[in-house]
mmCIF file of C-alpha atoms in Angstrom:
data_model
loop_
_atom_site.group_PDB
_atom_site.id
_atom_site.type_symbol
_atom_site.label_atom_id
_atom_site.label_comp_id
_atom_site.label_asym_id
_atom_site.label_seq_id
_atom_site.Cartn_x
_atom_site.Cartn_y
_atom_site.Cartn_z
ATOM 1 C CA UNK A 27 -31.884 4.976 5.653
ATOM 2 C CA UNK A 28 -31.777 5.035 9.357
ATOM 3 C CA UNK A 29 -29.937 7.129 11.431
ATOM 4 C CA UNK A 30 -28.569 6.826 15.442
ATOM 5 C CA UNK A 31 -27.451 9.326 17.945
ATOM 6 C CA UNK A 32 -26.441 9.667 21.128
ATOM 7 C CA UNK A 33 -24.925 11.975 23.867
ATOM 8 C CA UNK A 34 -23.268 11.609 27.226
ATOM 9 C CA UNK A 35 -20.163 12.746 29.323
ATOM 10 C CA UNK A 36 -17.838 10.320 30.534
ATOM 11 C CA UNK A 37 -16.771 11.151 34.304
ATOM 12 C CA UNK A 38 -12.706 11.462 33.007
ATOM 13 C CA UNK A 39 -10.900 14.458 31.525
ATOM 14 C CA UNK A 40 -10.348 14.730 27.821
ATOM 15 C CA UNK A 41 -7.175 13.367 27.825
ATOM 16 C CA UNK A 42 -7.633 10.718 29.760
ATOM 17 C CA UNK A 43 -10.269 9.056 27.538
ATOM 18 C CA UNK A 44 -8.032 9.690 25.119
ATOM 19 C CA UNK A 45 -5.614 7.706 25.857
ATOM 20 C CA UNK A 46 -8.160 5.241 26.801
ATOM 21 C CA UNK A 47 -9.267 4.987 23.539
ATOM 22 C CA UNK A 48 -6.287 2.973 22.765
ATOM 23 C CA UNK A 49 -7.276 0.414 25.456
ATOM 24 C CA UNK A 50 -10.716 0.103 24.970
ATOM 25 C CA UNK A 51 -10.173 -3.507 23.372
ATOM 26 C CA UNK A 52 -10.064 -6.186 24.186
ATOM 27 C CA UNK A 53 -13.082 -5.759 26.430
ATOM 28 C CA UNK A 54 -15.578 -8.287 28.009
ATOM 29 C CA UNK A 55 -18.642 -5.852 27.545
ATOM 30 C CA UNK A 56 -17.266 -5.994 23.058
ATOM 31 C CA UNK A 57 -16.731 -9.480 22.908
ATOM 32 C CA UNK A 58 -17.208 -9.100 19.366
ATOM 33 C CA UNK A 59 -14.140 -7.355 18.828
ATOM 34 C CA UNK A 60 -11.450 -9.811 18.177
ATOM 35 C CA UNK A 61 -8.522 -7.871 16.649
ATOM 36 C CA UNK A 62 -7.129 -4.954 15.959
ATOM 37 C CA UNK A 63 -4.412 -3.809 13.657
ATOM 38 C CA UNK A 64 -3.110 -0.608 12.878
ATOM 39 C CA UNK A 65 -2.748 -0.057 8.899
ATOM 40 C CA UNK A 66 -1.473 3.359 8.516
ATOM 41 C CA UNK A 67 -0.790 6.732 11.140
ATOM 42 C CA UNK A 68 0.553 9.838 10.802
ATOM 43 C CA UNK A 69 1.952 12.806 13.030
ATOM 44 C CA UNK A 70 1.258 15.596 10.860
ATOM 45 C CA UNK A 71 4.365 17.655 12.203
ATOM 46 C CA UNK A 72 2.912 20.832 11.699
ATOM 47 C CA UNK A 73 -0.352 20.923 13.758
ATOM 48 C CA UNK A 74 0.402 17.740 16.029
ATOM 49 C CA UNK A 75 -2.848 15.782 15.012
ATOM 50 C CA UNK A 76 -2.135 12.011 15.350
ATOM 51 C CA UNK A 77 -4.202 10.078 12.339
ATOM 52 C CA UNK A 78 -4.648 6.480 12.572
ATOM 53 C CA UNK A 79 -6.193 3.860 10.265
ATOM 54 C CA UNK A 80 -7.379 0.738 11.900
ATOM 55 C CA UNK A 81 -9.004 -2.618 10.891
ATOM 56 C CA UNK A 82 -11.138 -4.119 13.253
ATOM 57 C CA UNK A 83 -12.597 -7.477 13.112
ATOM 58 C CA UNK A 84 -15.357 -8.638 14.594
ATOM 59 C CA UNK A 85 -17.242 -12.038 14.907
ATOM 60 C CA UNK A 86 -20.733 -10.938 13.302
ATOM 61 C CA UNK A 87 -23.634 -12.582 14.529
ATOM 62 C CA UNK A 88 -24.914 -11.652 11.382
ATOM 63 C CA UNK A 89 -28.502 -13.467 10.542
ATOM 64 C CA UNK A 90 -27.796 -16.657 9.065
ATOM 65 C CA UNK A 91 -29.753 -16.242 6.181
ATOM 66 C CA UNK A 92 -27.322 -13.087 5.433
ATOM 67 C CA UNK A 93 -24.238 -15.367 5.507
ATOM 68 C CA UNK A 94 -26.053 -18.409 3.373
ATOM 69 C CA UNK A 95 -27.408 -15.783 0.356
ATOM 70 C CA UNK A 96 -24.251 -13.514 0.104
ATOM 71 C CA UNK A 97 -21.557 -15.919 1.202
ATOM 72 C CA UNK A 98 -18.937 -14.277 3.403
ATOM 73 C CA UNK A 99 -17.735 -15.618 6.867
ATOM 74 C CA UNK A 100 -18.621 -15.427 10.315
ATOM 75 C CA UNK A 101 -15.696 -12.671 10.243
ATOM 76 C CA UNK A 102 -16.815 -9.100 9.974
ATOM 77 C CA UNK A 103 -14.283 -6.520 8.974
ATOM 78 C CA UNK A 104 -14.336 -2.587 9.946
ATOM 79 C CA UNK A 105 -12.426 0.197 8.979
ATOM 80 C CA UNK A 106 -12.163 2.900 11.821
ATOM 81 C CA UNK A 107 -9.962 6.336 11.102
ATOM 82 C CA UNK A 108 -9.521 8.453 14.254
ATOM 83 C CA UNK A 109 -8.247 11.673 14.112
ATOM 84 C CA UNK A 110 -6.898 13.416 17.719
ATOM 85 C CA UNK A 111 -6.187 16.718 17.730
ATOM 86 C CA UNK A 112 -4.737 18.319 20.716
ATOM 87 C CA UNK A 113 -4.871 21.922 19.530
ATOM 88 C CA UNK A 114 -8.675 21.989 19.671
ATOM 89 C CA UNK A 115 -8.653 18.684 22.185
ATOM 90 C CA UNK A 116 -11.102 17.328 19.744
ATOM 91 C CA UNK A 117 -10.615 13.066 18.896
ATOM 92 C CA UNK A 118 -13.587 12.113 15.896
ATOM 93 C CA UNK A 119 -13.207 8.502 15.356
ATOM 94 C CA UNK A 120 -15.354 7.229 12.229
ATOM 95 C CA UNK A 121 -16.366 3.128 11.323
ATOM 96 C CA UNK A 122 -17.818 1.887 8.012
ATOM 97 C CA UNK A 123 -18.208 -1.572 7.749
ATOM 98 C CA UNK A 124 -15.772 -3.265 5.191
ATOM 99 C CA UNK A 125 -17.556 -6.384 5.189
ATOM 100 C CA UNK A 126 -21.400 -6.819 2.885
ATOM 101 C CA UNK A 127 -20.607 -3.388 2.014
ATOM 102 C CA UNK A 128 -21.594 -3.882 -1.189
ATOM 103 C CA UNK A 129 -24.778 -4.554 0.304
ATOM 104 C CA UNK A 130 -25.261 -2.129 3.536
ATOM 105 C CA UNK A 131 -23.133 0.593 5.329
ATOM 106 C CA UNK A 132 -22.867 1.216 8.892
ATOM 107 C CA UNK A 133 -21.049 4.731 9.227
ATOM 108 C CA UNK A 134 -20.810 6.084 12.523
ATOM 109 C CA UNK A 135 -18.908 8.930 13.843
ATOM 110 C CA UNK A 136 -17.671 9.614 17.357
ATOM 111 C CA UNK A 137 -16.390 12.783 18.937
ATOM 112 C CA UNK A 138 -14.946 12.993 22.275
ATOM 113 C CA UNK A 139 -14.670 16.553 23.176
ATOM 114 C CA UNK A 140 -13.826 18.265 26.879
ATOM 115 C CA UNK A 141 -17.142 19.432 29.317
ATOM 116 C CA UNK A 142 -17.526 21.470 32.201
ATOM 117 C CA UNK A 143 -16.076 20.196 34.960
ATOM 118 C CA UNK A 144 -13.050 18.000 34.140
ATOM 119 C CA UNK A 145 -15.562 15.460 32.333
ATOM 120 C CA UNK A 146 -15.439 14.458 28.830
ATOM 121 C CA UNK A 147 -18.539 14.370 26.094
ATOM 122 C CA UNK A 148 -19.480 11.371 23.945
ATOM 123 C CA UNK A 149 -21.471 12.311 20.774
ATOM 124 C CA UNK A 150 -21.692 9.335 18.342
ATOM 125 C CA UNK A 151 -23.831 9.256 15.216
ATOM 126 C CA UNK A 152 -24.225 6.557 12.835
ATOM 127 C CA UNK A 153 -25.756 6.390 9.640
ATOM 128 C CA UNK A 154 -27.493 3.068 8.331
ATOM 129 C CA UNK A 155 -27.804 2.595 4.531
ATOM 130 C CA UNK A 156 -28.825 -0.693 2.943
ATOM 131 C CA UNK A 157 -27.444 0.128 -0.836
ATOM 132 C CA UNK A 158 -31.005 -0.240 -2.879
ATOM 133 C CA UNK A 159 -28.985 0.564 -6.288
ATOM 134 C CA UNK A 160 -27.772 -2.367 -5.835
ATOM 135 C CA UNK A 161 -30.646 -4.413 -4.402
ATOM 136 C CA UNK A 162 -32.261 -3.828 -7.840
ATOM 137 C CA UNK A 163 -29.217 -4.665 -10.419
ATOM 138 C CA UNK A 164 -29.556 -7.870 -8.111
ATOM 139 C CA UNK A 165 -33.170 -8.229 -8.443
ATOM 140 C CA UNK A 166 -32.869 -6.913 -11.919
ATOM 141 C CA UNK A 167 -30.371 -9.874 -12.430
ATOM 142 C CA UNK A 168 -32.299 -12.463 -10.807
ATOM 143 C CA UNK A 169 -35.823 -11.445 -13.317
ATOM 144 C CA UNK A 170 -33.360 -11.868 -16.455
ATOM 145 C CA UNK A 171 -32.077 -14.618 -15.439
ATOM 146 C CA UNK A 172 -36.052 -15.926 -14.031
ATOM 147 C CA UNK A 173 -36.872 -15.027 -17.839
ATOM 148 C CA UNK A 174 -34.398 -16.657 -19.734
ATOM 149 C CA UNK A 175 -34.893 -19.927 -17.747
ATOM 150 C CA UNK A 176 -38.945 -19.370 -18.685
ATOM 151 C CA UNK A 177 -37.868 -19.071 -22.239
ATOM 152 C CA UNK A 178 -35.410 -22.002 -22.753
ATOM 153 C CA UNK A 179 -38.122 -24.642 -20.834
ATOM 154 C CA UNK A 180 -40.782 -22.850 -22.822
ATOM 155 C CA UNK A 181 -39.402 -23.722 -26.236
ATOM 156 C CA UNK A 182 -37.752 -27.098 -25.058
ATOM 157 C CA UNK A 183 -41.845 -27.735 -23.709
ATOM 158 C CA UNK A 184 -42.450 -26.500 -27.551
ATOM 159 C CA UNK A 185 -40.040 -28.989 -28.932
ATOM 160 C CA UNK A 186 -40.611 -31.790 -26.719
ATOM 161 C CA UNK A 187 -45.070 -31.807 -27.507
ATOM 162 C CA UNK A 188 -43.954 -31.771 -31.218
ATOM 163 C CA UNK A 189 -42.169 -34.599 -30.844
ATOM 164 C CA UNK A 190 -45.159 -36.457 -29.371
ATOM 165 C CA UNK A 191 -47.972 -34.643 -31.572
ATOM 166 C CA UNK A 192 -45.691 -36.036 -34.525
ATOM 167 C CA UNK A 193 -45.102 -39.288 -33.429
ATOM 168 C CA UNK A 194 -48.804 -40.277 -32.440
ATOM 169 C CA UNK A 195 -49.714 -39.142 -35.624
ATOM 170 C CA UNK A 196 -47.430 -40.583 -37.932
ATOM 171 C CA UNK A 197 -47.940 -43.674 -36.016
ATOM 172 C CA UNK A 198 -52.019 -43.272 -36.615
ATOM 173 C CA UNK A 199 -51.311 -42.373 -40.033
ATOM 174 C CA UNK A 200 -49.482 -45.632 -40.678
ATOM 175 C CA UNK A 201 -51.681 -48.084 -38.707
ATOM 176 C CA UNK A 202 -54.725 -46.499 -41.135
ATOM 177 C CA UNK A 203 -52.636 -46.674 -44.745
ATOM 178 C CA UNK A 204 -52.033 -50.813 -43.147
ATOM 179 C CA UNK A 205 -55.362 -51.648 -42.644
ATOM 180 C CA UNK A 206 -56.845 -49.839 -45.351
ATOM 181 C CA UNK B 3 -3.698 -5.886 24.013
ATOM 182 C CA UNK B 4 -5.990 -7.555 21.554
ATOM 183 C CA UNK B 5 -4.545 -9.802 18.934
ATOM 184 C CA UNK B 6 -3.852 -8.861 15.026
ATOM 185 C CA UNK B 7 -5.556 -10.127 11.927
ATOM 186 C CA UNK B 8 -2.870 -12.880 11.753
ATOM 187 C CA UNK B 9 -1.294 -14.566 14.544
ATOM 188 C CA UNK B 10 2.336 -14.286 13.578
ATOM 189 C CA UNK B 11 1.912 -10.536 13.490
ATOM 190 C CA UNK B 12 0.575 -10.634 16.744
ATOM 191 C CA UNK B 13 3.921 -9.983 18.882
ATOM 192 C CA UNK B 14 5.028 -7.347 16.364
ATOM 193 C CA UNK B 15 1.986 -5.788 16.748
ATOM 194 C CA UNK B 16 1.850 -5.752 20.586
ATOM 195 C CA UNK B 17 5.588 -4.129 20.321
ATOM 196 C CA UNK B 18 4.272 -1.493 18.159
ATOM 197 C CA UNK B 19 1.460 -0.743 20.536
ATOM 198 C CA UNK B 20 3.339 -0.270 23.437
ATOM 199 C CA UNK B 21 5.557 1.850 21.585
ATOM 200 C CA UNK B 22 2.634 3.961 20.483
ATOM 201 C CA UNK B 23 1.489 4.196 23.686
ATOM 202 C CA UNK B 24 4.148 5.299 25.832
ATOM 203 C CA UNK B 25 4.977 7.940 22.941
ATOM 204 C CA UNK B 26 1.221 9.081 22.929
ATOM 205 C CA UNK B 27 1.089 9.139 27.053
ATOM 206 C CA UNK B 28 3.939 11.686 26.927
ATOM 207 C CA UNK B 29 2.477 13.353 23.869
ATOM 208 C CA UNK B 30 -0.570 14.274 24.492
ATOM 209 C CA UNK B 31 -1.464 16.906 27.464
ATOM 210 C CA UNK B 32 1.831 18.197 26.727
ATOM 211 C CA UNK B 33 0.840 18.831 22.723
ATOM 212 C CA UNK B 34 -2.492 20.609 24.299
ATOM 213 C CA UNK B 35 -0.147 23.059 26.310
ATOM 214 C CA UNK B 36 1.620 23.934 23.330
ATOM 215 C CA UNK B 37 -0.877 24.665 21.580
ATOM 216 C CA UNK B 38 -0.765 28.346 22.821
ATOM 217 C CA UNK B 39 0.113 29.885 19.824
ATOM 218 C CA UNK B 40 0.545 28.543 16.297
ATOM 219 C CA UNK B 41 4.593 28.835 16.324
ATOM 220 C CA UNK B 42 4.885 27.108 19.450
ATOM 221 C CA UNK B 43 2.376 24.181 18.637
ATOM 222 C CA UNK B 44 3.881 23.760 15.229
ATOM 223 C CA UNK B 45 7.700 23.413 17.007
ATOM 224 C CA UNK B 46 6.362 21.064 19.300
ATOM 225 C CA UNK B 47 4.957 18.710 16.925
ATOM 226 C CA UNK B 48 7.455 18.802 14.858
ATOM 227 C CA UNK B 49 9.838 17.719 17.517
ATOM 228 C CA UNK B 50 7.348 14.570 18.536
ATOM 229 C CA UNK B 51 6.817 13.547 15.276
ATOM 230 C CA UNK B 52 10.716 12.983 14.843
ATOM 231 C CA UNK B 53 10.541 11.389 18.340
ATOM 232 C CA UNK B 54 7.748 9.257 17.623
ATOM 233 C CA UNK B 55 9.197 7.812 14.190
ATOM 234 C CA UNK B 56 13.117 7.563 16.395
ATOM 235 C CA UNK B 57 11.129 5.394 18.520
ATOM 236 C CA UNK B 58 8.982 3.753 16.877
ATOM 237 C CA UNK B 59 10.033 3.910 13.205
ATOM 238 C CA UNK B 60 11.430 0.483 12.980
ATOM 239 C CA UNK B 61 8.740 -1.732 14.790
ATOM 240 C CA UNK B 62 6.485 0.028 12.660
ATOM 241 C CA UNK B 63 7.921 -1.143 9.413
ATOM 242 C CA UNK B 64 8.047 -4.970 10.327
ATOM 243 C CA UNK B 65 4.548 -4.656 11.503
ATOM 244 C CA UNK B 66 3.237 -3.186 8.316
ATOM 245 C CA UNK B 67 5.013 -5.331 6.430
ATOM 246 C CA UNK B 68 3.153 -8.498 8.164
ATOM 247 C CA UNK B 69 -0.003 -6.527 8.298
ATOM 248 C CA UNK B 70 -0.268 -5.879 5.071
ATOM 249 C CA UNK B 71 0.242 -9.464 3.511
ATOM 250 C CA UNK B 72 -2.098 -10.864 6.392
ATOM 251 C CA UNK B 73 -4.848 -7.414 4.601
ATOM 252 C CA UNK B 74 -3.950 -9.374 1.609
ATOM 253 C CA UNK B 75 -4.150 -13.146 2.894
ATOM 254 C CA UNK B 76 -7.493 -12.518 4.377
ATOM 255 C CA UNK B 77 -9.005 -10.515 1.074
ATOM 256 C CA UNK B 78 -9.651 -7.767 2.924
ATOM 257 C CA UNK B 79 -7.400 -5.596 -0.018
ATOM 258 C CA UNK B 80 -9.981 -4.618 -2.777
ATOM 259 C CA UNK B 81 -12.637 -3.762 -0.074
ATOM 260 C CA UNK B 82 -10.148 -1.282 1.536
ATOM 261 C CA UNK B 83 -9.110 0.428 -1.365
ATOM 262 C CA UNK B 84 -13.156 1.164 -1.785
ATOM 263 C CA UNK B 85 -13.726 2.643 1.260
ATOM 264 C CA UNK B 86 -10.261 4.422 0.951
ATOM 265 C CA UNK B 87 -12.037 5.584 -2.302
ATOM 266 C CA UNK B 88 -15.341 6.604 -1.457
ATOM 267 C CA UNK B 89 -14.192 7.847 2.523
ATOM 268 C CA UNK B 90 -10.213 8.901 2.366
ATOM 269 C CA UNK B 91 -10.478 10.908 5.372
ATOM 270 C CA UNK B 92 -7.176 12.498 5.219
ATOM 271 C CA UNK B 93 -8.614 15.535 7.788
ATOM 272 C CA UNK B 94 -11.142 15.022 10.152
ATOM 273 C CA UNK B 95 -14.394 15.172 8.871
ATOM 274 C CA UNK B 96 -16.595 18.589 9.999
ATOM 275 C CA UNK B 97 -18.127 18.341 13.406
ATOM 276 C CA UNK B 98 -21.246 18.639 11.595
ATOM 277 C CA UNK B 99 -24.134 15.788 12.571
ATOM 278 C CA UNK B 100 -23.961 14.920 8.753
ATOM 279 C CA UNK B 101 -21.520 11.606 7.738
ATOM 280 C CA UNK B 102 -19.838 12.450 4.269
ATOM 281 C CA UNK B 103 -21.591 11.841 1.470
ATOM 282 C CA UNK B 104 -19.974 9.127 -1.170
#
């Protein structure tokens, strides 16, 4: 497991990067990002937080071995939940890769909250997980399967030198009863 | 605006966007003002939230409606009901440095 954090103000007031957020795509520095839809948000009416469930996706320059060995696509899928709450002026925004998942996780939280002086703190962490339960029913998979395949060409290498130990000497056998 | 999953949601979902968005411009320093006391914040949002859905209610509906078969169309279905499963995140997680555990 690795882990990655970070922490700095943005020059902008709370609100402002706030509604930023919303425009932060598409974006020549994320190039990566190539769309964005919205697949659920709420206004809870009762304490004004605004929840919304996104899909990114991204063209993953994912190592080409990656793509060969797992399948999948060039096409990497995230899903990013953002909550903004304007009571405590607090937006967390959190990512887990939808895409491999099976394989890794990439969860990474963000929280925007307000600093001194009309500026705005970024605190992301993000939590890196390749999923090694499932590494080994893989590898686990791969020995039976290793096995089996030893077995079967061990007993069809069985079968096969039989064959020929029989035939040679049934052949031997005969020549010797013809000449004797 | 950046495009959608599928291309023929694409205008629906750069209507619903800009609808969002000018709601959520008017919204938001006004909703941390009201947040004085807990009467006055829950008034307030109750009154946006009806404003939002008058607004945007009905672009919202064709736009899910296209998202969601283009979710579908692009397989994407069974891998978000997993991470709906293992992460629903229906309240922001703690501001603790800690991701939640599946």
């Amino acid at each position: 497991m690795h882990y990655f954090s970070q922490l700095f103000n943005y020059d902008h007031p709370w609100s402002h990067v706030v509604i930023g957020m919303w425009h932060k795509y598409p974006n020549a520095h994320c190039s990566h990002v190539v769309t964005i839809d919205v697949v659920d948000r709420s206004v809870d009416p009762n304490t004004g937080i605004v929840r919304t469930e996104r899909i990114l996706g991204c063209k993953q320059k994912a190592p080409t071995w990656i793509v060969k060995l797992f399948g999948g696509s060039e096409d990497a899928f995230v899903r990013e939940v953002s909550f903004i709450d304007p009571a405590t002026q607090t937006a967390t925004i959190t990512s887990v890769n939808l895409s491999l998942s099976q394989f890794a996780t990439c969860y990474e939280t963000i929280r925007y909250s307000p600093a001194s002086r009309g500026q705005t703190s970024f605190h992301q962490t993000a939590e890196i997980q390749a999923q090694m339960n499932l590494w080994r029913t893989a590898s686990d998979k791969l020995e039976n399967w290793l096995v089996q395949r030893f077995e079967q060409n061990a007993q069809l290498g069985k079968l096969g030198f039989s064959d020929v130990l029989r035939q040679l000497w049934e052949n031997r056998d005969r020549q010797q009863a013809q000449t004797a | 605006m950046s495009q959608s999953l599928s291309e023929e949601c694409t205008p629906l979902k750069r209507k619903y966007d800009a609808c969002f968005n000018a709601w959520f411009e008017g919204y938001l320093e006004p909703a941390v003002s009201a947040s004085v006391t807990p009467e006055q914040r829950t008034k307030f949002s109750q009154e946006k939230a009806a404003e939002f859905e008058k607004a945007c209610g009905k672009i919202w509906q064709e736009y899910r409606e296209c998202v969601q078969k283009a979710v579908k169309d692009k397989g994407l279905e069974s891998l978000l009901s997993q991470a709906r499963q293992s992460h629903p995140l229906k309240e922001a997680p703690p501001a603790s440095h800690d991701p939640p555990r599946s």
